[in-house]
């Protein structure tokens, strides 16, 4: 897979080299995807109580959005089978949003019954990925989500989706296999920005090739102010076992703090949440900041 | 590094590749030249406390110590590269002022170094502090003589390198498979992995002359010997890939 690097678009490096670092947003909204995207991709099954604890700890950090669970059939995603219980048992902190994934109308209805007040749906930019991942074409998936969006609109429930025309308020652009570099991120964003306002765009970078923070930086330099991340980098890469997956929220917050960008997140509390789940999973956290904290002699 | 003479003598030196060695004093320099070295490196810290704790003398004293090395090197027309440590933070002093970095960089350049490698020794820097430091150093030295040596202790290395590139830097230090941990935080990351740097530069269309596949082979070789997971994400992805 890494050999596809050499076939990637050659980017106009002149443009990339002359970007000013001073055009950064003042505030960034971090969307925490660890409890859903992260735990969904962890081999070790995580008990409901641990999920609830993790979400409760994350709720204390100042993170404005915590993607809680997925209302998908347990047959397909057994890791998220306890979605109703998790939804009902977490302590929901006022002001924090707890979106859930809803792949179809049935899942949406179940989510609403369980108390969901925001939902997410998804589409792929690649037809082959769409067919292999959810067994339908991109257009078919859009139609499937149309029902969800209509039902959501009736209940005034915000929907985050890849296709804004269905009624999504935010589009999270995911580098699913982490192959992107700042050059391809820039080219992609420039194209998307010709069709959608940058204020509705988020980036969801995977760190499979170590490029996530650099990709996020260039996105910030180009107007993006919403970043998805996963506490302690929860969630590996299903396409390359042992490889990294989601970018670690702690490392993103560390960078944003250093850039003087306001996130509202308390890094120490976030590190506590990361330490909690890493200890439970019995493995070294994928967050470099957390590794440094745990290892520090000073 | 006790086997420095033997290593120097036994490696196959490929024409066109430079093989610098660290020479902390005149004795080391002479021994290096005898063993066949044709380029040497010296180093100084941007933090007085780090200098005292690391090499037991002040910054100015270390500069004087290197003056001898540089004069001897100049006589033999041997190029000298200089490293500055703690440019974005010190494990003892905390924040380090960009002016302090510029001061020591200038002193090392005046000794005759052709390149100054600015090192974020404990990896605490972020693109903001990297930019501020570079902007100050660039008021005193041409950017063409600057290199960045980023540590990935807090995962910031590639972002810091990117902003350095955006600001004119075109020399980047890196370590195959991220060899070298952090002596100040055991278990924490150290050097940035060369494979990950090359991956980013390839994606940016920037020419490096490096064959990434061969680099990955070298990284796999040393990681297997050390019996540990490589610190390079690109190598981890290669080793783990099902596709």
Coordinates of C-alpha atoms in Angstrom, one line a residue:
Chain A
X1 CA 0.0 0.0 0.0
X2 CA 2.8 2.4 0.8
X3 CA 4.0 2.1 -2.8
X4 CA 0.9 4.1 -3.8
X5 CA 2.8 7.1 -2.4
X6 CA 4.8 7.3 -5.6
X7 CA 1.7 7.6 -7.8
X8 CA 0.2 10.4 -5.8
X9 CA -0.3 13.8 -7.4
X10 CA 2.8 15.9 -7.7
X11 CA 2.0 19.2 -5.9
X12 CA 3.0 22.7 -6.8
X13 CA 5.5 23.1 -4.0
X14 CA 5.9 26.8 -4.6
X15 CA 2.4 27.3 -3.3
X16 CA 3.0 25.1 -0.3
X17 CA 6.3 26.8 0.5
X18 CA 5.0 30.3 0.6
X19 CA 2.1 29.9 2.9
X20 CA 2.2 32.2 5.8
X21 CA 1.9 30.7 9.3
X22 CA 0.1 33.8 10.5
X23 CA -3.2 32.9 8.9
X24 CA -4.3 30.5 11.6
X25 CA -7.7 30.4 13.2
X26 CA -8.1 31.8 16.7
X27 CA -10.2 28.9 17.9
X28 CA -10.4 25.3 16.9
X29 CA -13.2 22.9 17.7
X30 CA -11.9 19.5 18.4
X31 CA -14.3 16.6 17.7
X32 CA -13.3 13.7 19.9
X33 CA -13.9 10.4 18.0
X34 CA -12.1 8.0 20.4
X35 CA -15.1 6.3 22.0
X36 CA -16.6 5.5 18.6
X37 CA -14.1 5.5 15.8
X38 CA -11.3 4.6 18.2
X39 CA -12.9 1.8 20.2
X40 CA -14.7 0.4 17.1
X41 CA -11.3 -0.4 15.7
X42 CA -9.7 -1.8 18.8
X43 CA -9.2 -5.6 18.8
X44 CA -9.6 -5.8 22.6
X45 CA -13.3 -5.8 23.4
X46 CA -14.1 -3.0 25.8
X47 CA -16.8 -3.5 28.4
X48 CA -19.7 -1.0 28.6
X49 CA -18.6 0.3 32.0
X50 CA -15.1 1.2 30.7
X51 CA -16.7 3.0 27.6
X52 CA -18.9 5.0 29.9
X53 CA -16.0 5.9 32.3
X54 CA -13.9 7.0 29.3
X55 CA -16.7 9.2 28.0
X56 CA -17.3 10.6 31.4
X57 CA -13.6 11.5 31.8
X58 CA -13.6 13.1 28.4
X59 CA -16.6 15.1 29.3
X60 CA -14.6 16.7 32.1
X61 CA -11.8 17.9 29.7
X62 CA -13.6 20.8 27.9
X63 CA -13.9 18.9 24.6
X64 CA -16.9 20.4 23.0
X65 CA -17.9 17.3 20.9
X66 CA -17.5 13.6 21.9
X67 CA -18.7 11.0 19.3
X68 CA -20.2 8.5 21.6
X69 CA -21.2 5.3 19.8
X70 CA -22.7 3.9 16.7
X71 CA -26.3 2.7 16.2
X72 CA -25.3 0.1 13.7
X73 CA -26.3 -3.6 13.7
X74 CA -24.2 -5.6 16.3
X75 CA -23.9 -8.2 13.5
X76 CA -21.6 -5.9 11.6
X77 CA -20.0 -4.0 14.4
X78 CA -20.1 -6.0 17.6
X79 CA -17.8 -3.6 19.4
X80 CA -20.7 -1.0 19.4
X81 CA -23.4 -3.5 20.3
X82 CA -24.0 -1.7 23.7
X83 CA -24.9 1.6 22.0
X84 CA -28.2 2.0 23.8
X85 CA -26.8 1.3 27.2
X86 CA -23.8 3.6 26.7
X87 CA -26.0 6.4 25.4
X88 CA -28.3 6.1 28.5
X89 CA -25.5 5.7 31.1
X90 CA -23.1 8.5 30.3
X91 CA -23.2 11.7 32.3
X92 CA -24.0 14.3 29.7
X93 CA -22.3 17.6 30.6
X94 CA -24.3 20.6 29.6
X95 CA -22.8 22.3 26.6
X96 CA -21.0 19.2 25.3
X97 CA -22.4 17.5 22.2
X98 CA -22.6 13.7 22.0
X99 CA -23.2 12.7 18.3
X100 CA -23.8 9.1 17.3
X101 CA -23.3 7.3 14.0
X102 CA -26.6 6.3 12.3
X103 CA -26.1 4.4 9.1
X104 CA -29.8 4.0 8.3
X105 CA -33.3 5.0 9.4
X106 CA -33.6 2.2 11.8
X107 CA -30.4 3.1 13.6
X108 CA -31.5 6.8 13.6
X109 CA -34.8 5.9 15.3
X110 CA -33.1 3.8 17.9
X111 CA -30.6 6.5 18.5
X112 CA -33.3 9.1 19.1
X113 CA -35.1 6.8 21.4
X114 CA -31.9 6.4 23.4
X115 CA -31.6 10.1 23.7
X116 CA -29.3 11.1 20.9
X117 CA -29.5 14.8 19.9
X118 CA -27.0 14.8 17.1
X119 CA -26.2 12.2 14.5
X120 CA -23.5 11.5 11.9
X121 CA -23.6 9.7 8.6
X122 CA -20.8 8.9 6.2
X123 CA -19.9 8.4 2.6
X124 CA -16.7 7.6 0.8
X125 CA -14.9 9.5 -1.9
X126 CA -14.0 6.2 -3.5
X127 CA -16.6 3.9 -5.2
X128 CA -14.5 0.7 -4.5
X129 CA -14.2 1.6 -0.8
X130 CA -17.9 2.3 -0.6
X131 CA -18.7 -1.1 -2.1
X132 CA -16.3 -3.0 0.1
X133 CA -17.1 -1.1 3.3
X134 CA -20.9 -0.8 3.2
X135 CA -21.8 -2.9 0.2
X136 CA -23.3 -0.2 -2.0
X137 CA -22.3 2.6 -4.4
X138 CA -21.7 6.2 -3.2
X139 CA -25.0 7.3 -4.7
X140 CA -26.9 4.4 -3.0
X141 CA -25.4 5.3 0.3
X142 CA -26.5 8.9 -0.2
X143 CA -30.0 7.8 -0.9
X144 CA -29.9 5.6 2.3
X145 CA -28.9 8.6 4.3
X146 CA -31.5 10.8 2.7
X147 CA -34.1 9.1 4.9
X148 CA -32.0 9.7 7.9
X149 CA -31.5 13.3 7.1
X150 CA -35.2 13.9 6.5
X151 CA -36.1 12.2 9.7
X152 CA -33.4 14.2 11.5
X153 CA -34.6 17.5 9.9
X154 CA -38.2 16.8 11.1
X155 CA -36.9 16.5 14.7
X156 CA -34.4 19.4 14.2
X157 CA -31.5 17.1 14.9
X158 CA -28.2 18.3 13.3
X159 CA -26.6 15.9 10.9
X160 CA -22.9 15.8 10.0
X161 CA -22.5 14.2 6.6
X162 CA -20.2 14.1 3.6
X163 CA -22.7 15.6 1.3
X164 CA -24.0 19.0 2.4
X165 CA -27.0 19.0 0.1
X166 CA -28.7 16.4 2.3
X167 CA -28.7 18.9 5.1
X168 CA -25.4 18.3 6.9
X169 CA -24.1 21.3 8.9
X170 CA -20.5 20.0 8.9
X171 CA -18.4 17.8 6.6
X172 CA -15.6 15.9 8.1
X173 CA -13.0 15.1 5.4
X174 CA -11.2 11.8 6.4
X175 CA -7.9 10.6 5.3
X176 CA -9.0 7.1 6.0
X177 CA -5.7 5.3 5.3
X178 CA -3.5 8.2 6.4
X179 CA -1.6 8.3 3.1
X180 CA -2.1 12.1 2.7
X181 CA 0.7 14.6 3.0
X182 CA 0.4 18.4 3.3
X183 CA 0.6 18.7 -0.5
X184 CA -2.4 16.4 -1.2
X185 CA -4.3 17.8 1.8
X186 CA -3.9 21.3 0.3
X187 CA -5.0 20.3 -3.2
X188 CA -8.0 18.5 -1.8
X189 CA -9.0 21.4 0.4
X190 CA -8.6 24.0 -2.3
X191 CA -11.0 22.0 -4.5
X192 CA -13.6 21.4 -1.8
X193 CA -13.4 25.1 -0.9
X194 CA -14.5 26.0 -4.4
X195 CA -17.8 24.3 -3.6
X196 CA -18.4 24.6 0.1
X197 CA -17.6 27.3 2.7
X198 CA -14.5 26.4 4.8
X199 CA -16.4 27.1 8.0
X200 CA -18.4 23.9 7.5
X201 CA -15.3 21.7 6.9
X202 CA -13.5 19.5 9.4
X203 CA -10.4 17.3 8.9
X204 CA -10.2 13.7 10.2
X205 CA -6.5 12.7 9.7
X206 CA -5.1 9.3 10.3
X207 CA -1.5 9.0 11.4
X208 CA -0.7 5.8 9.6
X209 CA 2.3 7.4 7.9
X210 CA 3.0 9.9 10.6
X211 CA 1.6 12.8 8.6
X212 CA -1.4 13.7 10.6
X213 CA -0.1 16.8 12.5
X214 CA 1.5 18.2 9.4
X215 CA -1.7 17.7 7.5
X216 CA -3.7 19.3 10.2
X217 CA -1.3 22.3 10.3
X218 CA -1.7 22.9 6.6
X219 CA -5.5 22.6 7.0
X220 CA -5.5 25.2 9.7
X221 CA -3.3 27.5 7.6
X222 CA -6.0 27.2 4.9
X223 CA -9.0 28.1 7.1
X224 CA -10.1 24.8 8.6
X225 CA -11.0 25.2 12.3
X226 CA -12.6 21.9 13.2
X227 CA -10.3 18.9 13.8
X228 CA -11.4 15.3 14.6
X229 CA -9.0 13.3 16.8
X230 CA -9.1 10.3 19.1
X231 CA -7.9 10.2 22.7
X232 CA -4.6 8.4 22.9
X233 CA -4.9 7.6 19.2
X234 CA -7.5 4.9 19.8
X235 CA -8.3 2.8 16.8
X236 CA -5.6 1.2 14.7
X237 CA -5.7 0.8 10.9
X238 CA -7.8 -2.1 9.7
X239 CA -5.8 -2.1 6.4
X240 CA -2.4 -2.4 8.0
X241 CA -2.4 -4.3 11.3
X242 CA 0.1 -2.8 13.8
X243 CA 0.0 0.5 11.9
X244 CA -1.2 3.7 13.5
X245 CA -4.8 4.9 12.9
X246 CA -6.5 8.0 14.3
X247 CA -4.4 11.0 15.3
X248 CA -4.1 11.4 19.1
X249 CA -6.2 14.2 20.6
X250 CA -3.5 14.9 23.2
X251 CA -0.9 15.6 20.4
X252 CA -3.3 17.8 18.5
X253 CA -4.1 19.8 21.6
X254 CA -0.4 20.2 22.4
X255 CA 0.2 21.6 19.0
X256 CA -2.8 24.0 19.1
X257 CA -1.7 25.2 22.6
X258 CA 1.7 25.9 21.3
X259 CA 0.2 27.9 18.4
X260 CA -1.9 29.9 20.9
X261 CA -5.1 28.6 19.4
X262 CA -8.0 28.3 21.8
X263 CA -9.6 24.9 22.1
X264 CA -11.2 25.0 25.6
X265 CA -9.6 21.6 26.3
X266 CA -7.7 21.0 29.6
X267 CA -4.7 18.9 28.4
X268 CA -4.0 17.4 31.9
X269 CA -7.5 16.0 32.1
X270 CA -7.3 14.8 28.6
X271 CA -4.1 13.0 29.5
X272 CA -5.9 11.4 32.5
X273 CA -8.6 10.1 30.2
X274 CA -5.9 8.8 27.8
X275 CA -4.0 7.1 30.6
X276 CA -7.2 5.5 31.8
X277 CA -8.1 3.8 28.5
X278 CA -4.5 2.9 27.7
X279 CA -4.1 1.2 31.0
X280 CA -7.3 -0.7 30.5
X281 CA -6.3 -1.8 27.0
X282 CA -2.9 -2.8 28.4
X283 CA -0.8 -1.1 25.8
X284 CA 1.5 1.9 25.2
X285 CA -0.6 4.9 24.3
X286 CA -0.4 6.1 20.7
X287 CA -0.1 9.7 22.0
X288 CA 3.5 10.9 22.0
X289 CA 2.5 13.6 24.6
X290 CA 1.1 10.9 26.9
X291 CA 4.2 8.7 26.4
X292 CA 6.4 11.7 27.4
X293 CA 4.3 12.4 30.5
X294 CA 4.4 8.8 31.6
X295 CA 8.1 8.5 31.0
X296 CA 9.3 11.8 32.3
X297 CA 12.0 11.8 34.9
X298 CA 11.8 15.6 35.5
Chain B
X1 CA 30.6 5.1 20.3
X2 CA 33.9 3.5 21.6
X3 CA 34.5 1.7 18.3
X4 CA 34.6 5.0 16.4
X5 CA 38.0 4.3 14.7
X6 CA 37.0 0.8 13.6
X7 CA 33.6 2.0 12.3
X8 CA 35.2 4.8 10.4
X9 CA 37.7 2.5 8.8
X10 CA 35.4 -0.4 8.0
X11 CA 32.4 1.3 6.3
X12 CA 32.1 1.3 2.5
X13 CA 32.2 5.0 1.7
X14 CA 30.0 5.7 -1.4
X15 CA 31.4 8.5 -3.6
X16 CA 29.4 11.7 -3.2
X17 CA 28.1 10.8 0.3
X18 CA 29.4 12.7 3.2
X19 CA 30.3 11.0 6.5
X20 CA 30.7 13.6 9.2
X21 CA 31.8 12.7 12.7
X22 CA 31.3 14.4 16.0
X23 CA 34.6 15.9 17.5
X24 CA 34.1 17.5 20.9
X25 CA 37.7 18.6 21.2
X26 CA 41.1 18.8 19.4
X27 CA 42.1 15.3 20.5
X28 CA 38.9 13.8 19.1
X29 CA 39.5 15.9 15.9
X30 CA 43.0 14.5 15.4
X31 CA 41.9 11.0 16.0
X32 CA 39.0 11.5 13.6
X33 CA 41.3 12.8 10.8
X34 CA 43.7 9.9 11.4
X35 CA 40.8 7.5 11.0
X36 CA 39.9 9.1 7.7
X37 CA 37.2 11.6 8.6
X38 CA 36.7 14.3 6.0
X39 CA 34.0 16.4 7.7
X40 CA 33.4 17.0 11.4
X41 CA 30.6 18.4 13.7
X42 CA 30.7 20.4 16.8
X43 CA 27.9 21.5 19.1
X44 CA 26.8 24.2 21.6
X45 CA 23.6 24.7 23.6
X46 CA 21.3 27.7 23.6
X47 CA 20.8 27.2 27.4
X48 CA 23.6 27.8 29.9
X49 CA 22.2 25.2 32.4
X50 CA 22.0 22.6 29.7
X51 CA 25.6 23.4 28.6
X52 CA 26.8 23.0 32.2
X53 CA 25.0 19.8 32.9
X54 CA 25.7 18.3 29.6
X55 CA 29.4 19.2 28.9
X56 CA 30.3 20.8 32.2
X57 CA 31.1 24.3 31.0
X58 CA 29.4 27.5 29.9
X59 CA 28.3 28.2 26.4
X60 CA 31.2 30.6 25.9
X61 CA 33.7 28.1 27.2
X62 CA 32.4 25.5 24.9
X63 CA 32.8 27.9 21.9
X64 CA 36.4 28.5 22.9
X65 CA 37.0 24.7 23.2
X66 CA 35.7 24.4 19.6
X67 CA 37.8 27.2 18.3
X68 CA 40.8 24.9 18.4
X69 CA 38.9 22.3 16.5
X70 CA 37.8 24.8 13.9
X71 CA 41.2 26.2 13.4
X72 CA 42.7 22.8 12.9
X73 CA 39.9 21.9 10.5
X74 CA 40.4 25.1 8.5
X75 CA 44.1 24.3 8.1
X76 CA 43.2 20.9 6.6
X77 CA 40.2 22.3 4.6
X78 CA 37.9 20.0 6.5
X79 CA 34.3 21.4 6.6
X80 CA 32.7 21.9 10.1
X81 CA 29.0 21.6 10.8
X82 CA 27.6 22.9 14.1
X83 CA 24.7 21.8 16.2
X84 CA 22.8 24.0 18.6
X85 CA 20.7 22.2 21.2
X86 CA 17.7 23.3 23.2
X87 CA 16.5 25.8 20.6
X88 CA 12.9 25.5 21.5
X89 CA 13.1 24.5 25.1
X90 CA 15.5 23.3 27.8
X91 CA 14.8 20.4 30.2
X92 CA 16.2 22.6 33.1
X93 CA 15.4 26.2 32.1
X94 CA 12.1 25.6 30.4
X95 CA 11.6 28.3 27.7
X96 CA 14.6 29.4 25.6
X97 CA 14.6 32.8 24.0
X98 CA 15.0 32.9 20.2
X99 CA 17.7 35.6 20.8
X100 CA 19.8 33.2 22.9
X101 CA 19.6 30.7 20.0
X102 CA 20.6 33.3 17.5
X103 CA 23.6 34.4 19.7
X104 CA 25.1 30.9 19.9
X105 CA 24.3 30.2 16.2
X106 CA 26.2 33.3 15.2
X107 CA 29.2 32.4 17.4
X108 CA 29.4 28.9 15.9
X109 CA 29.2 30.4 12.4
X110 CA 31.9 32.8 13.2
X111 CA 34.2 29.9 14.2
X112 CA 33.9 28.7 10.6
X113 CA 30.9 26.3 10.6
X114 CA 29.3 26.1 7.2
X115 CA 25.9 24.9 8.5
X116 CA 24.1 25.3 11.8
X117 CA 21.7 22.6 12.8
X118 CA 19.1 24.0 15.2
X119 CA 18.0 21.2 17.5
X120 CA 14.7 20.9 19.5
X121 CA 16.5 18.6 21.9
X122 CA 13.5 17.7 24.1
X123 CA 11.0 17.9 21.3
X124 CA 8.8 20.5 23.1
X125 CA 8.6 22.9 20.2
X126 CA 5.5 23.5 18.1
X127 CA 5.1 25.3 14.8
X128 CA 4.6 28.5 16.6
X129 CA 7.8 28.4 18.6
X130 CA 9.7 27.0 15.6
X131 CA 8.6 30.0 13.5
X132 CA 9.5 32.5 16.2
X133 CA 12.9 31.0 16.6
X134 CA 13.6 30.8 12.9
X135 CA 12.5 34.4 12.3
X136 CA 15.0 35.6 15.0
X137 CA 17.9 33.5 13.7
X138 CA 17.2 34.6 10.1
X139 CA 17.8 38.2 11.1
X140 CA 21.4 37.2 11.9
X141 CA 22.2 34.4 9.5
X142 CA 21.2 33.4 5.9
X143 CA 18.5 30.7 5.9
X144 CA 20.6 28.7 3.4
X145 CA 23.0 27.8 6.2
X146 CA 20.3 26.6 8.6
X147 CA 19.1 23.1 9.3
X148 CA 16.4 21.8 11.7
X149 CA 16.9 18.8 14.0
X150 CA 13.5 18.1 15.4
X151 CA 12.7 15.5 18.1
X152 CA 9.3 13.8 18.1
X153 CA 8.9 13.5 21.8
X154 CA 5.5 15.3 21.7
X155 CA 4.7 14.2 18.1
X156 CA 5.4 17.7 16.8
X157 CA 8.4 17.0 14.6
X158 CA 6.8 16.8 11.1
X159 CA 4.6 19.8 11.7
X160 CA 7.7 21.7 12.9
X161 CA 9.7 20.6 9.9
X162 CA 6.8 21.7 7.6
X163 CA 6.8 25.2 9.0
X164 CA 10.6 25.3 8.7
X165 CA 10.3 24.4 5.0
X166 CA 7.6 27.0 4.5
X167 CA 10.1 29.5 5.9
X168 CA 13.1 28.8 3.7
X169 CA 14.9 25.9 5.5
X170 CA 16.0 23.2 3.2
X171 CA 18.2 21.0 5.4
X172 CA 16.6 18.5 7.7
X173 CA 18.2 16.2 10.2
X174 CA 16.5 12.8 10.8
X175 CA 17.2 9.4 12.2
X176 CA 16.5 6.1 10.4
X177 CA 13.5 4.5 12.1
X178 CA 13.6 7.2 14.7
X179 CA 16.7 5.7 16.4
X180 CA 17.5 7.4 19.7
X181 CA 15.0 7.8 22.5
X182 CA 14.7 10.7 24.8
X183 CA 17.2 10.7 27.7
X184 CA 14.9 13.0 29.7
X185 CA 11.8 10.9 29.5
X186 CA 12.4 7.1 29.2
X187 CA 10.0 5.5 26.8
X188 CA 9.3 8.7 25.1
X189 CA 10.1 9.4 21.4
X190 CA 13.4 11.0 20.4
X191 CA 14.6 11.8 16.9
X192 CA 12.2 12.1 14.0
X193 CA 12.2 9.1 11.7
X194 CA 13.9 9.7 8.4
X195 CA 11.3 7.5 6.6
X196 CA 8.5 9.7 7.8
X197 CA 10.3 12.8 6.7
X198 CA 11.0 11.4 3.3
X199 CA 7.4 10.3 2.9
X200 CA 6.2 13.8 3.6
X201 CA 8.8 15.4 1.2
X202 CA 7.9 12.9 -1.5
X203 CA 4.2 13.8 -1.1
X204 CA 5.1 17.5 -1.4
X205 CA 7.1 16.9 -4.6
X206 CA 10.3 18.0 -3.0
X207 CA 13.4 16.3 -4.3
X208 CA 15.6 14.5 -1.8
X209 CA 17.4 11.9 -3.9
X210 CA 16.5 9.3 -1.3
X211 CA 15.1 5.9 -2.3
X212 CA 12.4 5.3 0.3
X213 CA 12.2 1.6 -0.3
X214 CA 15.9 1.2 0.4
X215 CA 15.7 3.4 3.4
X216 CA 12.8 1.3 4.8
X217 CA 15.1 -1.8 4.3
X218 CA 17.8 -0.1 6.4
X219 CA 15.2 0.8 9.0
X220 CA 13.8 -2.7 9.1
X221 CA 17.4 -4.1 9.5
X222 CA 18.2 -2.1 12.6
X223 CA 14.8 -2.4 14.2
X224 CA 14.9 -6.2 13.9
X225 CA 18.4 -6.2 15.4
X226 CA 17.2 -4.0 18.3
X227 CA 14.2 -6.3 18.7
X228 CA 11.7 -3.5 18.8
X229 CA 8.9 -1.9 16.9
X230 CA 10.3 0.8 14.6
X231 CA 9.5 4.4 15.6
X232 CA 8.8 5.2 12.0
X233 CA 5.1 5.1 11.2
X234 CA 5.8 4.5 7.5
X235 CA 7.9 1.4 8.3
X236 CA 5.2 0.2 10.7
X237 CA 2.7 0.6 7.9
X238 CA 4.9 -1.3 5.5
X239 CA 5.5 -4.1 8.0
X240 CA 1.8 -4.3 8.9
X241 CA 0.2 -4.0 5.4
X242 CA -2.2 -6.6 4.3
X243 CA -2.6 -5.0 0.9

